[in-house]
Amino acid sequence: MDVCPDVWGQLALEASQVYLTEGTGARSPFAGTTIEKLPDKVLLHIFSYLCHKEICRMARVCKKWRLIAYDTKLWKNVSLRPEISGLHVGSLESLLALISIRFGPSLRYIELPIELITHTVLHELANKCPNLTHMLLDFSTAMQLHDFSELQAFPTKLKYLCICLSEVIFMEGFMRKIYNFINGLEILHLIGTYEKVEEEEEEIYEVINVHRLKSATPNLRVINLYGINFVDDTHIDAFSSNCIQLECLAVNFCNKVTGSTLKTLFQRSRRLTCLLMNGTNLKSEHLMQVEWEKCSLQEFDITATDLSSECLQDMLTRLPGLRFLSAGQINGFNDSVLKSWVDLGNPRNLVSLDLDSSDNLSEDAIYKFLCKHGHQLWALGLSGMTHITDSLWQSILPILANAKILVMGTQERLGVNILADQLMDSIAKSCNNLERLELRWDPDNLRFSDKSQKAIDTLRVKCLKLKCLSLSDGRYYEIVKANFERADRMTVVRTLTNCRVSNYYLLSNYKDLVFN
């Protein structure tokens, strides 16, 4: 349980005073103090660090804790999706009671699964929760919708709306009812079914009318269209025609997007600084028509696209102030592209670079680039490349003194061994600001010794800001995990099977883009 350091500090002070007075035979003023003697406001603060499942368990302890657990201040952000670590509500009647008694004016954020999205629930939220600003509606498992013909009210202060789409349910009947209530939206997520699509080509339905939706949401700053199989360039064009405040557009894994309307997008959306297009079907000829030198783009993700070397050279040398670039898994990204960017472009503002699985980049070209610009980087990803081993990292780590995020290694079996102790020691000595680290190397390629504990100790003591250290399952992972846990840093070390590190943490709109 994470608890406010001030609270634990006070409790520790009291405990130490008890210990000291016991040694002298004097009676401590804190003798007989138990958690029951803590003021309600302190208990409330401690409870605020618990998830709602834990809070519900605490409510069973005693009457006092039950009253604290039901304080509306603890119910500002609520998820009712049990499959995403939320609460399970068994009936609509129970939810309506919760809205009236427990949520009320304190509620700011709510996630609803399909079975709880009814016109009655939405009416109650509109009437009883006037400060609700963030809402997620999960229709992803729907085979049919409830009847919304009687829907006359909907939360009117929403700034953030996330809709998880179904593959087959058409949303227009529901959307028509809410268009008049959502014109204050600033952040919109439409989440598709990319991860559920089978290899066989099936008929694609446009389950939500994007062209009508954009007319109802003129104030959007952030648009995230994730993995929607019907979204194409015309939908990007539609949003750009009406959303002049647009700052961030993400169309990751929308594989019908080719970039044909990007030129128009930048001409209309002068404030657009972030464009995420991972896994799209971008065409080089479309991107070479964009007036990159006139745009304000600072953050760009073109990972897993099929852009040519000529296109990459043209684009990178014309972008005026790029600070974030993810360009992994692109065969066209080679040494000449990197050299042209250094010689003719402007990478001086760059703080984040991800070149995952860029097999056509040589170790020498990467080293020369980092010698010139590595000192300014906050995040660097050089994963998925068998020719990039710990020897390159050992040589560049002293340059990466400002690094907050590092991703290294490949899960492919290598012909050489990775010396984990020396690597950890170098990271600790060079990167004191490190917050997230991922080592993807296969456990069979990691070599460590009896001195491993000392190297891990050095990393743990030197990198006090470290929040996440992800490793492949294996003996070395167990050693590192045990070391951090003995020092009460229980949540730092994680396995790659459930946690991956990304440079996305550095995006200006990162918090707006998190939806699950």
Short mmCIF file of C-alpha atoms in Angstrom, two decimals:
data_model
loop_
_atom_site.label_atom_id
_atom_site.label_comp_id
_atom_site.label_asym_id
_atom_site.label_seq_id
_atom_site.Cartn_x
_atom_site.Cartn_y
_atom_site.Cartn_z
CA MET A 1 0.00 0.00 0.00
CA ASP A 2 1.41 3.41 -0.96
CA VAL A 3 0.79 5.95 1.79
CA CYS A 4 1.62 9.64 1.95
CA PRO A 5 5.23 10.02 3.17
CA ASP A 6 4.14 12.70 5.68
CA VAL A 7 1.73 10.26 7.34
CA TRP A 8 4.28 7.47 7.54
CA GLY A 9 6.89 9.96 8.72
CA GLN A 10 4.70 11.00 11.65
CA LEU A 11 3.94 7.39 12.56
CA ALA A 12 7.63 6.52 12.37
CA LEU A 13 8.49 9.48 14.61
CA GLU A 14 5.96 8.33 17.17
CA ALA A 15 7.28 4.76 17.03
CA SER A 16 10.85 5.96 17.56
CA GLN A 17 9.79 8.05 20.54
CA VAL A 18 8.11 4.98 22.05
CA TYR A 19 11.31 3.00 21.56
CA LEU A 20 13.56 5.66 23.10
CA THR A 21 11.43 6.22 26.18
CA GLU A 22 11.12 2.48 26.77
CA GLY A 23 14.88 2.30 26.95
CA THR A 24 15.00 4.91 29.72
CA GLY A 25 12.12 3.47 31.69
CA ALA A 26 9.99 6.62 31.14
CA ARG A 27 6.44 6.23 29.94
CA SER A 28 5.98 7.45 26.37
CA PRO A 29 3.12 9.87 25.70
CA PHE A 30 2.29 7.60 22.74
CA ALA A 31 2.01 4.42 24.81
CA GLY A 32 -1.22 2.62 24.06
CA THR A 33 -1.69 4.47 20.76
CA THR A 34 -3.32 2.35 18.06
CA ILE A 35 -4.60 3.01 14.59
CA GLU A 36 -8.04 3.58 16.12
CA LYS A 37 -6.70 6.75 17.75
CA LEU A 38 -5.75 8.31 14.41
CA PRO A 39 -7.93 11.28 13.45
CA ASP A 40 -10.58 10.59 10.82
CA LYS A 41 -8.94 12.95 8.34
CA VAL A 42 -5.66 10.98 8.57
CA LEU A 43 -7.47 7.69 8.00
CA LEU A 44 -9.32 9.26 5.08
CA HIS A 45 -6.02 10.32 3.56
CA ILE A 46 -4.59 6.80 3.98
CA PHE A 47 -7.71 5.28 2.42
CA SER A 48 -7.32 7.58 -0.58
CA TYR A 49 -4.28 5.54 -1.67
CA LEU A 50 -6.33 2.33 -1.89
CA CYS A 51 -8.26 1.03 -4.88
CA HIS A 52 -12.03 0.82 -4.49
CA LYS A 53 -11.97 -2.95 -4.05
CA GLU A 54 -9.71 -2.50 -1.04
CA ILE A 55 -11.82 0.37 0.30
CA CYS A 56 -14.89 -1.89 0.19
CA ARG A 57 -12.98 -4.52 2.18
CA MET A 58 -11.95 -1.89 4.74
CA ALA A 59 -15.60 -0.93 5.17
CA ARG A 60 -16.22 -4.35 6.76
CA VAL A 61 -13.73 -3.82 9.59
CA CYS A 62 -15.83 -1.60 11.89
CA LYS A 63 -18.46 1.14 11.88
CA LYS A 64 -15.87 3.93 11.96
CA TRP A 65 -14.02 2.57 8.94
CA ARG A 66 -17.32 2.02 7.14
CA LEU A 67 -18.21 5.69 7.52
CA ILE A 68 -14.79 6.72 6.24
CA ALA A 69 -14.91 4.25 3.33
CA TYR A 70 -18.22 5.73 2.18
CA ASP A 71 -16.98 9.33 2.27
CA THR A 72 -17.70 10.83 -1.16
CA LYS A 73 -14.16 12.24 -1.33
CA LEU A 74 -12.92 8.68 -1.96
CA TRP A 75 -15.27 8.21 -4.89
CA LYS A 76 -14.14 10.91 -7.32
CA ASN A 77 -12.76 8.46 -9.91
CA VAL A 78 -14.71 5.21 -10.33
CA SER A 79 -14.34 2.27 -12.70
CA LEU A 80 -17.22 -0.21 -12.91
CA ARG A 81 -15.45 -2.48 -15.39
CA PRO A 82 -14.35 -5.49 -13.31
CA GLU A 83 -12.25 -6.92 -16.15
CA ILE A 84 -10.13 -3.72 -16.02
CA SER A 85 -9.63 -3.87 -12.23
CA GLY A 86 -12.86 -2.00 -11.54
CA LEU A 87 -15.76 -2.73 -9.22
CA HIS A 88 -18.49 -5.19 -10.10
CA VAL A 89 -22.02 -3.79 -9.68
CA GLY A 90 -24.60 -6.54 -9.89
CA SER A 91 -27.70 -4.57 -10.84
CA LEU A 92 -28.93 -1.26 -12.17
CA GLU A 93 -30.71 -0.64 -8.86
CA SER A 94 -27.41 -0.92 -6.99
CA LEU A 95 -25.73 1.52 -9.37
CA LEU A 96 -28.57 4.05 -9.08
CA ALA A 97 -28.25 3.88 -5.29
CA LEU A 98 -24.49 4.42 -5.51
CA ILE A 99 -24.94 7.47 -7.76
CA SER A 100 -27.36 9.05 -5.29
CA ILE A 101 -25.71 8.13 -1.99
CA ARG A 102 -22.00 7.67 -2.59
CA PHE A 103 -20.98 9.47 -5.79
CA GLY A 104 -23.02 12.67 -5.96
CA PRO A 105 -21.30 16.01 -6.62
CA SER A 106 -17.85 14.55 -5.84
CA LEU A 107 -17.78 12.29 -8.91
CA ARG A 108 -15.37 13.48 -11.61
CA TYR A 109 -14.64 10.32 -13.63
CA ILE A 110 -16.61 7.13 -14.30
CA GLU A 111 -16.18 4.03 -16.48
CA LEU A 112 -19.34 2.12 -17.43
CA PRO A 113 -19.60 -1.34 -19.09
CA ILE A 114 -22.30 -2.02 -21.67
CA GLU A 115 -24.76 -3.62 -19.22
CA LEU A 116 -24.84 -0.45 -17.08
CA ILE A 117 -25.23 2.05 -19.92
CA THR A 118 -28.96 2.84 -19.92
CA HIS A 119 -30.97 6.02 -20.27
CA THR A 120 -31.91 5.82 -16.56
CA VAL A 121 -28.26 5.66 -15.45
CA LEU A 122 -27.28 8.51 -17.75
CA HIS A 123 -30.21 10.60 -16.44
CA GLU A 124 -29.08 10.01 -12.85
CA LEU A 125 -25.48 10.92 -13.66
CA ALA A 126 -26.66 14.12 -15.33
CA ASN A 127 -28.89 15.08 -12.39
CA LYS A 128 -26.89 13.87 -9.37
CA CYS A 129 -23.28 14.35 -10.53
CA PRO A 130 -22.99 17.94 -11.77
CA ASN A 131 -19.17 17.92 -11.65
CA LEU A 132 -18.68 14.84 -13.83
CA THR A 133 -16.07 15.80 -16.46
CA HIS A 134 -14.57 12.46 -17.59
CA MET A 135 -16.54 9.45 -18.84
CA LEU A 136 -15.74 6.12 -20.50
CA LEU A 137 -18.52 4.11 -22.17
CA ASP A 138 -17.49 0.55 -23.04
CA PHE A 139 -19.62 -0.89 -25.86
CA SER A 140 -16.84 -3.25 -27.05
CA THR A 141 -18.61 -6.49 -26.05
CA ALA A 142 -22.09 -5.35 -27.09
CA MET A 143 -24.23 -7.47 -29.36
CA GLN A 144 -27.15 -5.07 -29.00
CA LEU A 145 -27.79 -1.72 -27.30
CA HIS A 146 -30.35 -0.71 -24.74
CA ASP A 147 -33.23 1.47 -25.93
CA PHE A 148 -32.21 5.12 -25.78
CA SER A 149 -35.39 6.57 -27.33
CA GLU A 150 -36.30 8.09 -23.95
CA LEU A 151 -32.87 9.60 -23.31
CA GLN A 152 -33.44 13.28 -22.56
CA ALA A 153 -30.47 14.10 -20.32
CA PHE A 154 -26.71 13.51 -20.43
CA PRO A 155 -23.77 14.95 -18.42
CA THR A 156 -23.16 18.44 -19.81
CA LYS A 157 -19.74 19.31 -18.34
CA LEU A 158 -17.79 16.52 -20.03
CA LYS A 159 -14.28 17.49 -21.13
CA TYR A 160 -13.17 13.90 -21.80
CA LEU A 161 -15.16 11.14 -23.48
CA CYS A 162 -13.91 7.66 -24.35
CA ILE A 163 -16.13 5.29 -26.35
CA CYS A 164 -15.00 1.69 -26.84
CA LEU A 165 -16.67 0.62 -30.05
CA SER A 166 -18.33 -2.67 -30.88
CA GLU A 167 -17.48 -4.50 -34.09
CA VAL A 168 -21.09 -4.81 -35.18
CA ILE A 169 -23.30 -2.40 -33.20
CA PHE A 170 -24.15 0.87 -34.95
CA MET A 171 -23.90 3.78 -32.53
CA GLU A 172 -25.78 6.46 -34.45
CA GLY A 173 -29.07 6.09 -32.58
CA PHE A 174 -27.29 6.67 -29.28
CA MET A 175 -25.02 9.41 -30.62
CA ARG A 176 -27.91 11.44 -32.02
CA LYS A 177 -29.26 11.71 -28.48
CA ILE A 178 -26.04 13.08 -26.98
CA TYR A 179 -24.73 15.42 -29.71
CA ASN A 180 -26.32 18.48 -28.06
CA PHE A 181 -24.63 17.71 -24.72
CA ILE A 182 -21.00 17.15 -25.75
CA ASN A 183 -19.98 20.34 -27.54
CA GLY A 184 -17.65 21.20 -24.63
CA LEU A 185 -15.49 18.09 -25.20
CA GLU A 186 -11.75 18.70 -25.36
CA ILE A 187 -10.52 15.10 -25.43
CA LEU A 188 -12.11 12.31 -27.48
CA HIS A 189 -11.10 8.65 -27.60
CA LEU A 190 -12.70 6.23 -30.03
CA ILE A 191 -11.25 2.78 -29.39
CA GLY A 192 -11.67 0.11 -32.06
CA THR A 193 -11.31 -3.65 -32.10
CA TYR A 194 -7.84 -3.88 -33.67
CA GLU A 195 -6.65 -6.57 -31.24
CA LYS A 196 -9.69 -8.76 -31.97
CA VAL A 197 -9.48 -8.71 -35.76
CA GLU A 198 -8.86 -12.12 -37.30
CA GLU A 199 -6.55 -12.68 -40.22
CA GLU A 200 -9.40 -13.42 -42.58
CA GLU A 201 -10.88 -10.33 -44.20
CA GLU A 202 -14.39 -9.69 -42.92
CA GLU A 203 -16.95 -7.09 -43.86
CA ILE A 204 -16.13 -3.77 -42.22
CA TYR A 205 -18.89 -1.64 -40.72
CA GLU A 206 -18.64 2.07 -40.02
CA VAL A 207 -20.25 1.72 -36.61
CA ILE A 208 -20.00 5.41 -35.68
CA ASN A 209 -20.53 8.40 -37.97
CA VAL A 210 -17.31 10.40 -37.55
CA HIS A 211 -18.44 13.08 -40.03
CA ARG A 212 -21.46 13.93 -37.87
CA LEU A 213 -19.52 13.59 -34.62
CA LYS A 214 -16.96 16.20 -35.64
CA SER A 215 -19.70 18.80 -36.15
CA ALA A 216 -20.82 18.33 -32.53
CA THR A 217 -17.31 18.64 -31.05
CA PRO A 218 -15.64 21.85 -32.31
CA ASN A 219 -13.46 22.35 -29.20
CA LEU A 220 -11.40 19.15 -29.38
CA ARG A 221 -7.73 19.46 -28.44
CA VAL A 222 -6.89 15.74 -28.38
CA ILE A 223 -8.32 13.08 -30.70
CA ASN A 224 -7.35 9.44 -30.29
CA LEU A 225 -8.70 6.98 -32.88
CA TYR A 226 -7.11 3.68 -31.88
CA GLY A 227 -7.27 0.52 -33.97
CA ILE A 228 -10.50 1.37 -35.81
CA ASN A 229 -10.69 -0.70 -38.98
CA PHE A 230 -12.92 1.71 -40.91
CA VAL A 231 -11.07 4.98 -40.17
CA ASP A 232 -9.33 6.38 -43.23
CA ASP A 233 -7.94 9.70 -44.46
CA THR A 234 -11.40 11.21 -45.02
CA HIS A 235 -12.09 10.98 -41.29
CA ILE A 236 -8.88 12.86 -40.50
CA ASP A 237 -9.92 15.47 -43.05
CA ALA A 238 -13.35 15.74 -41.41
CA PHE A 239 -11.94 16.46 -37.95
CA SER A 240 -9.41 18.98 -39.28
CA SER A 241 -12.19 20.92 -41.04
CA ASN A 242 -13.96 21.68 -37.76
CA CYS A 243 -11.48 21.31 -34.88
CA ILE A 244 -9.24 24.37 -35.09
CA GLN A 245 -7.97 23.85 -31.50
CA LEU A 246 -6.47 20.45 -32.35
CA GLU A 247 -3.11 19.85 -30.64
CA CYS A 248 -2.75 16.05 -30.69
CA LEU A 249 -4.02 13.48 -33.19
CA ALA A 250 -3.42 9.76 -32.68
CA VAL A 251 -4.49 7.20 -35.28
CA ASN A 252 -2.34 4.27 -34.16
CA PHE A 253 -3.22 0.96 -35.85
CA CYS A 254 -5.83 2.52 -38.15
CA ASN A 255 -4.47 0.63 -41.14
CA LYS A 256 -6.56 2.42 -43.78
CA VAL A 257 -4.80 5.73 -43.11
CA THR A 258 -2.35 6.52 -45.91
CA GLY A 259 -1.54 10.16 -45.18
CA SER A 260 -3.28 11.60 -48.25
CA THR A 261 -4.93 14.38 -46.21
CA LEU A 262 -1.93 15.31 -44.04
CA LYS A 263 -1.07 18.34 -46.15
CA THR A 264 -4.56 19.75 -45.58
CA LEU A 265 -4.46 18.75 -41.90
CA PHE A 266 -1.39 20.89 -41.19
CA GLN A 267 -2.72 23.80 -43.22
CA ARG A 268 -5.90 23.87 -41.14
CA SER A 269 -4.62 22.78 -37.72
CA ARG A 270 -1.87 25.27 -36.99
CA ARG A 271 -1.69 24.20 -33.33
CA LEU A 272 -1.07 20.53 -34.09
CA THR A 273 2.14 19.54 -32.30
CA CYS A 274 1.67 15.78 -31.82
CA LEU A 275 0.90 13.20 -34.54
CA LEU A 276 0.94 9.48 -33.70
CA MET A 277 0.63 7.11 -36.68
CA ASN A 278 2.09 3.81 -35.46
CA GLY A 279 1.06 0.85 -37.63
CA THR A 280 -0.71 2.87 -40.31
CA ASN A 281 -0.35 2.36 -44.07
CA LEU A 282 1.43 5.65 -44.84
CA LYS A 283 2.50 6.28 -48.43
CA SER A 284 5.79 8.05 -49.06
CA GLU A 285 4.41 10.15 -51.92
CA HIS A 286 1.73 11.64 -49.66
CA LEU A 287 4.16 12.61 -46.90
CA MET A 288 6.58 14.24 -49.35
CA GLN A 289 3.80 16.65 -50.36
CA VAL A 290 3.40 18.00 -46.82
CA GLU A 291 4.87 21.43 -46.08
CA TRP A 292 6.83 20.21 -43.07
CA GLU A 293 8.89 23.37 -42.76
CA LYS A 294 5.71 25.39 -42.09
CA CYS A 295 4.14 23.10 -39.47
CA SER A 296 4.47 23.17 -35.67
CA LEU A 297 4.95 19.41 -35.27
CA GLN A 298 7.11 18.45 -32.28
CA GLU A 299 6.09 14.84 -31.54
CA PHE A 300 5.90 12.25 -34.32
CA ASP A 301 5.38 8.47 -34.27
CA ILE A 302 5.78 6.65 -37.60
CA THR A 303 6.70 3.25 -36.13
CA ALA A 304 5.96 0.17 -38.28
CA THR A 305 5.20 2.13 -41.45
CA ASP A 306 6.64 1.42 -44.88
CA LEU A 307 8.19 4.80 -45.66
CA SER A 308 11.11 4.98 -48.06
CA SER A 309 14.57 6.32 -47.25
CA GLU A 310 13.97 9.20 -49.64
CA CYS A 311 10.78 10.16 -47.83
CA LEU A 312 12.40 9.93 -44.39
CA GLN A 313 15.30 12.10 -45.52
CA ASP A 314 12.98 14.68 -47.05
CA MET A 315 10.76 14.81 -43.97
CA LEU A 316 13.42 14.87 -41.24
CA THR A 317 15.51 17.54 -42.91
CA ARG A 318 12.48 19.84 -43.26
CA LEU A 319 10.89 19.44 -39.82
CA PRO A 320 11.95 22.56 -37.90
CA GLY A 321 11.79 21.56 -34.25
CA LEU A 322 11.16 17.86 -33.63
CA ARG A 323 11.53 16.89 -29.94
CA PHE A 324 10.04 13.38 -29.97
CA LEU A 325 10.51 10.76 -32.70
CA SER A 326 9.48 7.09 -32.75
CA ALA A 327 10.62 5.57 -36.02
CA GLY A 328 11.23 1.91 -35.30
CA GLN A 329 10.50 -1.09 -37.53
CA ILE A 330 11.13 0.88 -40.73
CA ASN A 331 13.41 -0.74 -43.30
CA GLY A 332 14.04 2.62 -44.97
CA PHE A 333 15.59 4.14 -41.84
CA ASN A 334 19.29 3.64 -42.56
CA ASP A 335 22.65 5.31 -41.99
CA SER A 336 22.22 7.83 -44.80
CA VAL A 337 18.90 9.00 -43.35
CA LEU A 338 20.47 9.51 -39.93
CA LYS A 339 23.47 11.35 -41.43
CA SER A 340 21.24 13.63 -43.54
CA TRP A 341 19.19 14.50 -40.48
CA VAL A 342 22.35 15.53 -38.61
CA ASP A 343 23.91 17.43 -41.51
CA LEU A 344 20.85 19.08 -43.08
CA GLY A 345 18.11 18.92 -40.44
CA ASN A 346 17.58 20.21 -36.93
CA PRO A 347 17.76 17.47 -34.26
CA ARG A 348 19.00 19.97 -31.66
CA ASN A 349 15.59 20.01 -29.91
CA LEU A 350 15.31 16.22 -29.79
CA VAL A 351 14.73 14.74 -26.30
CA SER A 352 13.21 11.35 -27.20
CA LEU A 353 14.27 8.84 -29.86
CA ASP A 354 12.99 5.29 -30.40
CA LEU A 355 14.61 3.20 -33.15
CA ASP A 356 13.22 -0.21 -32.19
CA SER A 357 14.18 -3.03 -34.61
CA SER A 358 15.93 -0.68 -37.05
CA ASP A 359 18.20 -3.37 -38.47
CA ASN A 360 19.50 -1.18 -41.31
CA LEU A 361 21.16 1.25 -38.90
CA SER A 362 24.76 0.38 -38.13
CA GLU A 363 26.32 0.52 -34.69
CA ASP A 364 28.82 3.11 -35.96
CA ALA A 365 26.11 5.46 -37.30
CA ILE A 366 24.13 5.28 -34.05
CA TYR A 367 27.29 5.91 -32.02
CA LYS A 368 28.21 9.02 -34.06
CA PHE A 369 24.67 10.41 -33.77
CA LEU A 370 24.62 9.90 -30.01
CA CYS A 371 28.07 11.41 -29.54
CA LYS A 372 26.62 14.61 -30.99
CA HIS A 373 23.09 14.60 -29.55
CA GLY A 374 23.00 11.98 -26.78
CA HIS A 375 23.60 14.52 -24.03
CA GLN A 376 20.23 16.18 -24.74
CA LEU A 377 18.14 12.97 -24.76
CA TRP A 378 15.66 12.15 -21.99
CA ALA A 379 14.59 8.87 -23.61
CA LEU A 380 16.36 6.41 -25.91
CA GLY A 381 15.10 3.10 -27.28
CA LEU A 382 17.55 0.85 -29.14
CA SER A 383 15.74 -2.45 -28.69
CA GLY A 384 15.09 -5.33 -31.07
CA MET A 385 18.49 -5.15 -32.82
CA THR A 386 20.79 -8.15 -32.48
CA HIS A 387 23.87 -6.12 -33.47
CA ILE A 388 23.38 -3.60 -30.65
CA THR A 389 24.80 -5.24 -27.52
CA ASP A 390 26.05 -4.05 -24.15
CA SER A 391 29.36 -2.94 -25.69
CA LEU A 392 27.66 -0.03 -27.49
CA TRP A 393 25.62 0.82 -24.40
CA GLN A 394 28.76 0.84 -22.24
CA SER A 395 30.32 3.39 -24.59
CA ILE A 396 27.30 5.72 -24.82
CA LEU A 397 25.96 5.62 -21.25
CA PRO A 398 28.36 8.36 -20.03
CA ILE A 399 26.89 10.61 -22.75
CA LEU A 400 23.28 9.90 -21.64
CA ALA A 401 23.55 11.73 -18.34
CA ASN A 402 20.07 13.29 -18.72
CA ALA A 403 18.27 10.05 -19.61
CA LYS A 404 14.97 9.31 -17.85
CA ILE A 405 13.94 6.34 -20.02
CA LEU A 406 16.16 3.65 -21.56
CA VAL A 407 14.99 0.61 -23.53
CA MET A 408 17.65 -1.88 -24.62
CA GLY A 409 18.10 -5.46 -25.71
CA THR A 410 16.36 -7.99 -27.91
CA GLN A 411 14.47 -11.16 -27.05
CA GLU A 412 16.18 -13.01 -29.91
CA ARG A 413 18.89 -15.41 -28.80
CA LEU A 414 22.36 -13.89 -29.32
CA GLY A 415 25.72 -15.46 -30.08
CA VAL A 416 27.36 -13.28 -27.42
CA ASN A 417 26.70 -12.80 -23.71
CA ILE A 418 25.45 -9.63 -22.02
CA LEU A 419 27.45 -8.78 -18.90
CA ALA A 420 24.64 -7.67 -16.61
CA ASP A 421 26.76 -6.62 -13.61
CA GLN A 422 28.95 -4.21 -15.57
CA LEU A 423 25.92 -2.83 -17.43
CA MET A 424 23.96 -2.15 -14.23
CA ASP A 425 27.00 -0.53 -12.67
CA SER A 426 27.50 1.78 -15.67
CA ILE A 427 23.81 2.77 -15.73
CA ALA A 428 23.96 3.61 -12.01
CA LYS A 429 27.07 5.74 -12.38
CA SER A 430 25.97 7.60 -15.54
CA CYS A 431 22.18 8.02 -15.36
CA ASN A 432 21.13 9.28 -11.93
CA ASN A 433 17.90 10.79 -13.34
CA LEU A 434 16.68 7.44 -14.68
CA GLU A 435 12.97 6.75 -14.09
CA ARG A 436 12.24 3.76 -16.36
CA LEU A 437 14.53 1.02 -17.64
CA GLU A 438 13.84 -2.03 -19.75
CA LEU A 439 16.25 -4.88 -20.53
CA ARG A 440 14.72 -7.14 -23.19
CA TRP A 441 17.60 -9.59 -23.52
CA ASP A 442 16.83 -13.28 -23.29
CA PRO A 443 17.73 -14.58 -19.79
CA ASP A 444 20.05 -17.16 -21.35
CA ASN A 445 22.18 -14.33 -22.75
CA LEU A 446 22.57 -12.54 -19.41
CA ARG A 447 25.77 -13.30 -17.51
CA PHE A 448 26.08 -12.29 -13.86
CA SER A 449 28.13 -13.34 -10.85
CA ASP A 450 28.27 -13.40 -7.07
CA LYS A 451 28.88 -9.66 -7.25
CA SER A 452 25.44 -9.04 -8.81
CA GLN A 453 23.95 -7.90 -5.51
CA LYS A 454 26.55 -5.14 -5.25
CA ALA A 455 25.80 -3.86 -8.78
CA ILE A 456 22.05 -3.94 -8.13
CA ASP A 457 22.57 -2.16 -4.80
CA THR A 458 24.48 0.57 -6.63
CA LEU A 459 21.69 0.99 -9.17
CA ARG A 460 19.03 1.12 -6.45
CA VAL A 461 20.94 3.65 -4.33
CA LYS A 462 22.10 5.88 -7.18
CA CYS A 463 18.86 5.90 -9.23
CA LEU A 464 16.41 6.99 -6.56
CA LYS A 465 13.88 8.19 -9.15
CA LEU A 466 13.58 4.73 -10.71
CA LYS A 467 9.87 3.82 -10.97
CA CYS A 468 10.01 0.82 -13.29
CA LEU A 469 12.67 -1.75 -14.13
CA SER A 470 11.37 -4.36 -16.59
CA LEU A 471 13.24 -7.63 -17.18
CA SER A 472 12.60 -10.94 -18.89
CA ASP A 473 11.51 -13.76 -16.59
CA GLY A 474 14.41 -15.77 -15.24
CA ARG A 475 16.98 -16.09 -12.48
CA TYR A 476 18.34 -12.54 -12.90
CA TYR A 477 14.84 -11.08 -12.67
CA GLU A 478 14.28 -12.91 -9.38
CA ILE A 479 17.57 -11.62 -7.95
CA VAL A 480 16.83 -7.99 -8.90
CA LYS A 481 13.24 -8.19 -7.67
CA ALA A 482 14.27 -9.61 -4.29
CA ASN A 483 16.92 -6.92 -3.88
CA PHE A 484 14.47 -4.05 -4.42
CA GLU A 485 11.80 -5.67 -2.25
CA ARG A 486 14.21 -5.98 0.67
CA ALA A 487 14.60 -2.19 0.42
CA ASP A 488 10.79 -1.71 0.49
CA ARG A 489 10.67 -0.65 -3.16
CA MET A 490 8.06 -3.27 -3.92
CA THR A 491 6.64 -2.05 -7.24
CA VAL A 492 9.80 -1.10 -9.15
CA VAL A 493 10.91 -4.42 -10.66
CA ARG A 494 8.46 -5.93 -13.16
CA THR A 495 8.45 -8.68 -15.75
CA LEU A 496 8.21 -8.05 -19.47
CA THR A 497 5.20 -10.34 -19.69
CA ASN A 498 2.98 -7.66 -18.11
CA CYS A 499 4.91 -4.40 -18.31
CA ARG A 500 6.68 -2.69 -21.21
CA VAL A 501 8.48 0.63 -21.11
CA SER A 502 7.65 3.27 -23.72
CA ASN A 503 8.92 6.72 -24.62
CA TYR A 504 5.26 7.81 -24.71
CA TYR A 505 5.63 8.90 -21.08
CA LEU A 506 7.33 12.04 -22.40
CA LEU A 507 4.50 13.11 -24.71
CA SER A 508 3.03 16.48 -23.80
CA ASN A 509 -0.48 14.98 -23.86
CA TYR A 510 0.46 11.64 -22.29
CA LYS A 511 -2.06 11.91 -19.44
CA ASP A 512 -4.82 12.79 -21.89
CA LEU A 513 -3.97 9.76 -24.02
CA VAL A 514 -4.22 7.18 -21.22
CA PHE A 515 -7.66 5.60 -21.42
CA ASN A 516 -7.51 2.09 -19.90
#
